[in-house]
Coordinates of N, CA, C and O in Angstrom, one line a residue:
M1 N -13.4 -4.2 -18.8 CA -14.8 -4.2 -18.9 C -15.4 -5.6 -18.9 O -16.3 -5.9 -18.2
L2 N -14.7 -6.5 -19.6 CA -15.1 -7.9 -19.7 C -15.0 -8.6 -18.3 O -15.8 -9.3 -17.9
F3 N -13.9 -8.3 -17.6 CA -13.7 -8.8 -16.3 C -14.8 -8.4 -15.4 O -15.3 -9.2 -14.5
K4 N -15.2 -7.1 -15.4 CA -16.3 -6.6 -14.6 C -17.6 -7.4 -14.8 O -18.3 -7.7 -13.9
I5 N -17.8 -7.7 -16.1 CA -19.1 -8.4 -16.5 C -19.0 -9.8 -15.8 O -20.0 -10.2 -15.3
F6 N -17.9 -10.5 -16.0 CA -17.8 -11.8 -15.3 C -17.9 -11.7 -13.8 O -18.5 -12.6 -13.2
T7 N -17.3 -10.7 -13.2 CA -17.4 -10.5 -11.8 C -18.9 -10.3 -11.3 O -19.3 -10.9 -10.4
I8 N -19.6 -9.5 -12.1 CA -21.0 -9.2 -11.8 C -21.8 -10.5 -11.9 O -22.7 -10.8 -11.1
R9 N -21.6 -11.3 -13.0 CA -22.3 -12.5 -13.2 C -22.1 -13.5 -12.0 O -23.0 -14.1 -11.5
K10 N -20.8 -13.6 -11.5 CA -20.5 -14.4 -10.4 C -21.2 -13.9 -9.2 O -21.7 -14.7 -8.4
M11 N -21.2 -12.6 -9.0 CA -21.9 -12.1 -7.8 C -23.4 -12.4 -7.8 O -23.9 -12.8 -6.7
I12 N -24.0 -12.3 -8.9 CA -25.4 -12.6 -9.0 C -25.7 -14.1 -8.7 O -26.6 -14.4 -8.0
K13 N -24.8 -14.9 -9.3 CA -25.0 -16.4 -9.1 C -24.8 -16.7 -7.6 O -25.6 -17.5 -7.0
D14 N -23.8 -16.1 -6.9 CA -23.6 -16.3 -5.5 C -24.7 -15.8 -4.7 O -25.1 -16.4 -3.7
A15 N -25.3 -14.7 -5.1 CA -26.4 -14.1 -4.3 C -27.7 -15.0 -4.4 O -28.4 -15.1 -3.5
K16 N -27.9 -15.6 -5.6 CA -29.0 -16.5 -5.7 C -28.8 -17.8 -4.9 O -29.8 -18.3 -4.3
E17 N -27.6 -18.3 -4.9 CA -27.4 -19.6 -4.3 C -27.4 -19.5 -2.7 O -27.9 -20.3 -2.1
N18 N -26.7 -18.5 -2.2 CA -26.6 -18.3 -0.8 C -26.6 -16.9 -0.4 O -25.6 -16.2 -0.2
P19 N -27.8 -16.3 -0.3 CA -27.9 -14.8 -0.1 C -27.3 -14.4 1.3 O -26.7 -13.3 1.4
G20 N -27.4 -15.2 2.3 CA -26.9 -14.8 3.6 C -25.4 -14.7 3.6 O -24.8 -13.7 4.1
Q21 N -24.7 -15.7 2.9 CA -23.3 -15.6 2.8 C -22.8 -14.4 1.9 O -21.8 -13.8 2.2
F22 N -23.6 -14.2 0.9 CA -23.2 -13.1 0.0 C -23.3 -11.7 0.7 O -22.4 -10.9 0.6
A23 N -24.4 -11.5 1.4 CA -24.6 -10.3 2.1 C -23.6 -10.1 3.2 O -23.1 -9.0 3.3
S24 N -23.3 -11.1 3.9 CA -22.3 -11.0 5.0 C -20.9 -10.7 4.4 O -20.1 -9.9 5.0
G25 N -20.6 -11.3 3.3 CA -19.3 -11.0 2.6 C -19.2 -9.6 2.1 O -18.2 -9.0 2.2
E26 N -20.3 -9.1 1.6 CA -20.4 -7.7 1.1 C -20.2 -6.7 2.3 O -19.5 -5.7 2.1
I27 N -20.8 -7.0 3.4 CA -20.7 -6.1 4.6 C -19.2 -6.2 5.1 O -18.7 -5.1 5.4
Q28 N -18.6 -7.3 5.1 CA -17.2 -7.4 5.5 C -16.3 -6.6 4.5 O -15.4 -5.9 5.0
D29 N -16.5 -6.8 3.2 CA -15.7 -6.0 2.3 C -15.9 -4.5 2.5 O -15.0 -3.7 2.4
F30 N -17.1 -4.1 2.7 CA -17.4 -2.6 3.0 C -16.7 -2.1 4.2 O -16.0 -1.1 4.2
L31 N -16.8 -2.9 5.3 CA -16.1 -2.4 6.5 C -14.6 -2.4 6.4 O -13.9 -1.5 6.9
L32 N -14.0 -3.4 5.7 CA -12.6 -3.5 5.5 C -12.2 -2.3 4.6 O -11.1 -1.8 4.8
G33 N -13.0 -2.0 3.6 CA -12.7 -0.9 2.7 C -12.6 0.4 3.5 O -11.8 1.3 3.2
I34 N -13.5 0.6 4.5 CA -13.5 1.8 5.3 C -12.2 1.9 6.1 O -11.6 3.0 6.3
L35 N -11.6 0.7 6.5 CA -10.5 0.7 7.4 C -9.1 0.7 6.6 O -8.1 0.8 7.3
V36 N -9.1 0.7 5.3 CA -7.9 0.7 4.6 C -7.0 1.9 4.8 O -5.8 1.7 5.1
V37 N -7.5 3.1 4.7 CA -6.7 4.3 4.9 C -6.2 4.4 6.3 O -5.0 4.7 6.5
P38 N -7.0 4.2 7.4 CA -6.4 4.3 8.7 C -5.4 3.2 9.0 O -4.4 3.5 9.7
I39 N -5.5 2.0 8.4 CA -4.5 1.0 8.5 C -3.2 1.4 7.9 O -2.1 1.3 8.5
L40 N -3.3 2.0 6.7 CA -2.0 2.5 6.0 C -1.4 3.6 6.8 O -0.1 3.6 7.0
I41 N -2.1 4.5 7.3 CA -1.6 5.6 8.1 C -0.9 5.0 9.4 O 0.2 5.4 9.8
G42 N -1.6 4.1 10.0 CA -1.1 3.5 11.2 C 0.3 2.7 11.0 O 1.2 2.8 11.8
V43 N 0.3 2.0 9.9 CA 1.6 1.3 9.6 C 2.7 2.3 9.3 O 3.8 2.0 9.7
L44 N 2.4 3.3 8.6 CA 3.4 4.3 8.3 C 3.9 5.0 9.6 O 5.1 5.2 9.7
L45 N 3.0 5.3 10.5 CA 3.4 5.9 11.7 C 4.2 5.0 12.6 O 5.2 5.4 13.2
L46 N 3.8 3.7 12.6 CA 4.6 2.7 13.3 C 6.0 2.5 12.8 O 6.9 2.4 13.5
A47 N 6.1 2.6 11.4 CA 7.4 2.5 10.8 C 8.3 3.7 11.2 O 9.5 3.6 11.4
L48 N 7.7 4.9 11.1 CA 8.4 6.1 11.5 C 8.9 6.1 12.9 O 10.1 6.4 13.2
F49 N 8.0 5.6 13.9 CA 8.4 5.5 15.3 C 9.5 4.5 15.4 O 10.4 4.7 16.3
F50 N 9.5 3.4 14.7 CA 10.5 2.4 14.8 C 11.8 3.0 14.3 O 12.9 2.7 14.9
I51 N 11.8 3.7 13.2 CA 13.0 4.3 12.6 C 13.6 5.3 13.6 O 14.8 5.3 13.9
L52 N 12.8 6.1 14.2 CA 13.2 7.1 15.2 C 13.8 6.4 16.5 O 14.7 7.0 17.1
G53 N 13.2 5.3 16.9 CA 13.5 4.8 18.1 C 14.6 3.7 18.1 O 15.3 3.5 19.1
F54 N 14.8 3.0 17.0 CA 15.7 1.9 17.0 C 16.8 1.9 15.9 O 17.7 1.1 15.9
T55 N 16.9 3.0 15.1 CA 17.9 3.1 14.1 C 18.6 4.4 14.2 O 18.1 5.3 14.8
S56 N 19.7 4.6 13.5 CA 20.4 5.9 13.4 C 20.2 6.6 12.1 O 20.9 7.5 11.7
V57 N 19.1 6.2 11.4 CA 18.9 6.8 10.1 C 18.5 8.3 10.1 O 19.0 9.1 9.4
L58 N 17.7 8.7 11.1 CA 17.3 10.1 11.2 C 17.9 10.8 12.4 O 17.3 11.6 13.0
G59 N 19.1 10.4 12.7 CA 19.8 11.1 13.8 C 20.1 10.3 15.0 O 20.6 10.8 16.0
G60 N 19.8 9.1 15.0 CA 20.2 8.3 16.1 C 18.9 7.8 16.8 O 17.8 8.3 16.7
P61 N 19.1 6.7 17.6 CA 17.9 6.2 18.4 C 17.5 7.2 19.5 O 18.3 7.6 20.3
F62 N 16.3 7.5 19.5 CA 15.7 8.4 20.5 C 14.8 7.7 21.4 O 14.0 6.8 21.0
M63 N 14.9 8.0 22.7 CA 14.1 7.3 23.7 C 12.6 7.6 23.5 O 11.8 6.7 23.7
I64 N 12.3 8.8 23.1 CA 10.9 9.2 22.9 C 10.3 8.4 21.7 O 9.1 8.1 21.7
G65 N 11.2 8.1 20.7 CA 10.7 7.2 19.6 C 10.4 5.8 20.0 O 9.4 5.3 19.6
K66 N 11.2 5.3 20.9 CA 10.9 4.0 21.4 C 9.6 4.0 22.2 O 8.8 3.1 22.1
F67 N 9.4 5.0 23.0 CA 8.2 5.1 23.9 C 7.0 5.2 23.0 O 6.0 4.4 23.2
F68 N 7.0 6.1 22.0 CA 5.8 6.2 21.1 C 5.6 4.9 20.3 O 4.5 4.6 20.0
F69 N 6.7 4.3 19.9 CA 6.6 3.0 19.2 C 5.8 2.0 20.0 O 4.8 1.4 19.5
Y70 N 6.2 1.8 21.2 CA 5.5 0.8 22.0 C 4.1 1.2 22.4 O 3.2 0.4 22.4
V71 N 3.9 2.5 22.7 CA 2.5 2.9 23.0 C 1.6 2.7 21.8 O 0.5 2.2 21.9
F72 N 2.1 3.1 20.6 CA 1.3 3.0 19.4 C 1.1 1.6 19.0 O 0.1 1.2 18.5
L73 N 2.1 0.7 19.2 CA 2.0 -0.7 18.9 C 0.9 -1.3 19.8 O 0.0 -2.1 19.3
I74 N 0.9 -1.0 21.0 CA -0.2 -1.6 21.9 C -1.5 -1.0 21.5 O -2.5 -1.8 21.5
G75 N -1.6 0.3 21.2 CA -2.9 0.9 20.8 C -3.4 0.3 19.5 O -4.6 0.0 19.4
A76 N -2.5 0.1 18.6 CA -2.9 -0.4 17.3 C -3.3 -1.9 17.4 O -4.3 -2.3 16.7
G77 N -2.6 -2.6 18.2 CA -3.1 -4.0 18.5 C -4.4 -4.1 19.1 O -5.3 -4.9 18.7
T78 N -4.7 -3.2 20.0 CA -6.0 -3.2 20.7 C -7.1 -2.8 19.7 O -8.2 -3.5 19.6
V79 N -6.9 -1.7 19.0 CA -7.9 -1.3 18.0 C -8.1 -2.3 16.9 O -9.2 -2.6 16.5
S80 N -7.0 -3.0 16.5 CA -7.2 -4.1 15.5 C -8.0 -5.2 16.0 O -8.9 -5.7 15.3
F81 N -7.8 -5.6 17.2 CA -8.5 -6.7 17.8 C -10.0 -6.4 17.9 O -10.9 -7.2 17.5
I82 N -10.3 -5.2 18.4 CA -11.7 -4.7 18.5 C -12.4 -4.6 17.2 O -13.5 -5.1 17.0
S83 N -11.6 -4.1 16.2 CA -12.2 -4.0 14.8 C -12.5 -5.3 14.2 O -13.5 -5.6 13.6
W84 N -11.6 -6.3 14.4 CA -11.8 -7.6 13.9 C -13.0 -8.3 14.6 O -13.8 -8.9 13.9
K85 N -13.2 -8.1 15.9 CA -14.4 -8.7 16.6 C -15.7 -8.0 16.1 O -16.7 -8.7 15.9
V86 N -15.6 -6.7 15.8 CA -16.8 -6.0 15.4 C -17.2 -6.5 14.0 O -18.4 -6.7 13.7
I87 N -16.2 -6.6 13.1 CA -16.5 -7.1 11.7 C -17.0 -8.5 11.7 O -18.0 -8.8 11.0
K88 N -16.4 -9.3 12.6 CA -16.9 -10.7 12.7 C -18.3 -10.8 13.2 O -19.1 -11.6 12.6
F89 N -18.6 -10.0 14.2 CA -19.9 -10.0 14.8 C -21.0 -9.5 13.8 O -22.0 -10.0 13.6
T90 N -20.6 -8.4 13.1 CA -21.5 -7.8 12.1 C -21.8 -8.8 10.9 O -22.9 -8.9 10.5
K91 N -20.7 -9.5 10.5 CA -20.9 -10.5 9.4 C -21.8 -11.6 9.9 O -22.7 -12.0 9.1
Q92 N -21.6 -12.1 11.1 CA -22.5 -13.2 11.6 C -23.9 -12.7 11.7 O -24.8 -13.5 11.3
I93 N -24.2 -11.6 12.3 CA -25.5 -11.1 12.4 C -26.2 -10.8 11.1 O -27.4 -11.2 10.9
T94 N -25.5 -10.3 10.1 CA -26.0 -10.0 8.8 C -26.4 -11.3 8.1 O -27.5 -11.5 7.6
K95 N -25.6 -12.3 8.2 CA -25.9 -13.6 7.6 C -27.1 -14.2 8.2 O -28.0 -14.7 7.5
K96 N -27.2 -14.2 9.6 CA -28.3 -14.8 10.3 C -29.6 -14.1 9.9 O -30.6 -14.7 9.7
E97 N -29.6 -12.7 9.9 CA -30.8 -12.0 9.6 C -31.3 -12.2 8.1 O -32.5 -12.3 7.9
V98 N -30.3 -12.2 7.2 CA -30.7 -12.4 5.8 C -31.4 -13.8 5.6 O -32.4 -13.9 5.0
N99 N -30.7 -14.8 6.2 CA -31.3 -16.1 6.1 C -32.7 -16.2 6.8 O -33.6 -16.9 6.3
R100 N -32.8 -15.5 8.0 CA -34.1 -15.6 8.7 C -35.2 -14.9 7.8 O -36.3 -15.3 7.7
T101 N -34.8 -13.7 7.2 CA -35.8 -13.0 6.4 C -36.2 -13.8 5.2 O -37.4 -13.8 4.9
I102 N -35.3 -14.5 4.5 CA -35.6 -15.3 3.4 C -36.5 -16.5 3.8 O -37.4 -16.8 3.1
H103 N -36.2 -17.1 5.0 CA -37.0 -18.2 5.4 C -38.4 -17.7 5.7 O -39.4 -18.4 5.4
V104 N -38.6 -16.6 6.4 CA -39.9 -16.0 6.7 C -40.7 -15.7 5.4 O -41.9 -16.0 5.3
E105 N -40.0 -15.2 4.4 CA -40.7 -14.9 3.1 C -41.1 -16.1 2.4 O -42.2 -16.2 1.9
N106 N -40.3 -17.2 2.5 CA -40.6 -18.5 1.8 C -41.8 -19.1 2.5 O -42.6 -19.7 1.9
V107 N -41.8 -19.0 3.8 CA -42.9 -19.6 4.6 C -44.2 -18.9 4.3 O -45.3 -19.5 4.2
S108 N -44.2 -17.6 4.2 CA -45.4 -16.8 4.0 C -45.9 -17.0 2.6 O -47.1 -16.8 2.4
K109 N -45.1 -17.3 1.6 CA -45.6 -17.5 0.3 C -46.3 -18.8 0.1 O -47.2 -19.0 -0.7
E110 N -46.0 -19.8 1.0 CA -46.6 -21.1 0.9 C -47.9 -21.2 1.5 O -48.8 -20.7 1.7

């Protein structure tokens, strides 16, 4: 409970000092949080295909295991790259919009 209080205090301080950076960081954390379960499932499937294709642990190396391993590896790499670009773009746009909004509000108050 005490750690959570200190974390909230730090978040409030960061939000006051640099709201654009804070908002973009929160968006990034949210999007990465959504992707945690699919990433874990993907890693487990990739490990299973590796075991089936390249070791004799579950009955010997199977050609279909190698095939699915490489197909899944290429697919996972492509999806990871696209997800990384989307998260980076979203973070950049959020930071820019928050800073623009705060600038417009400050100008209109003066």
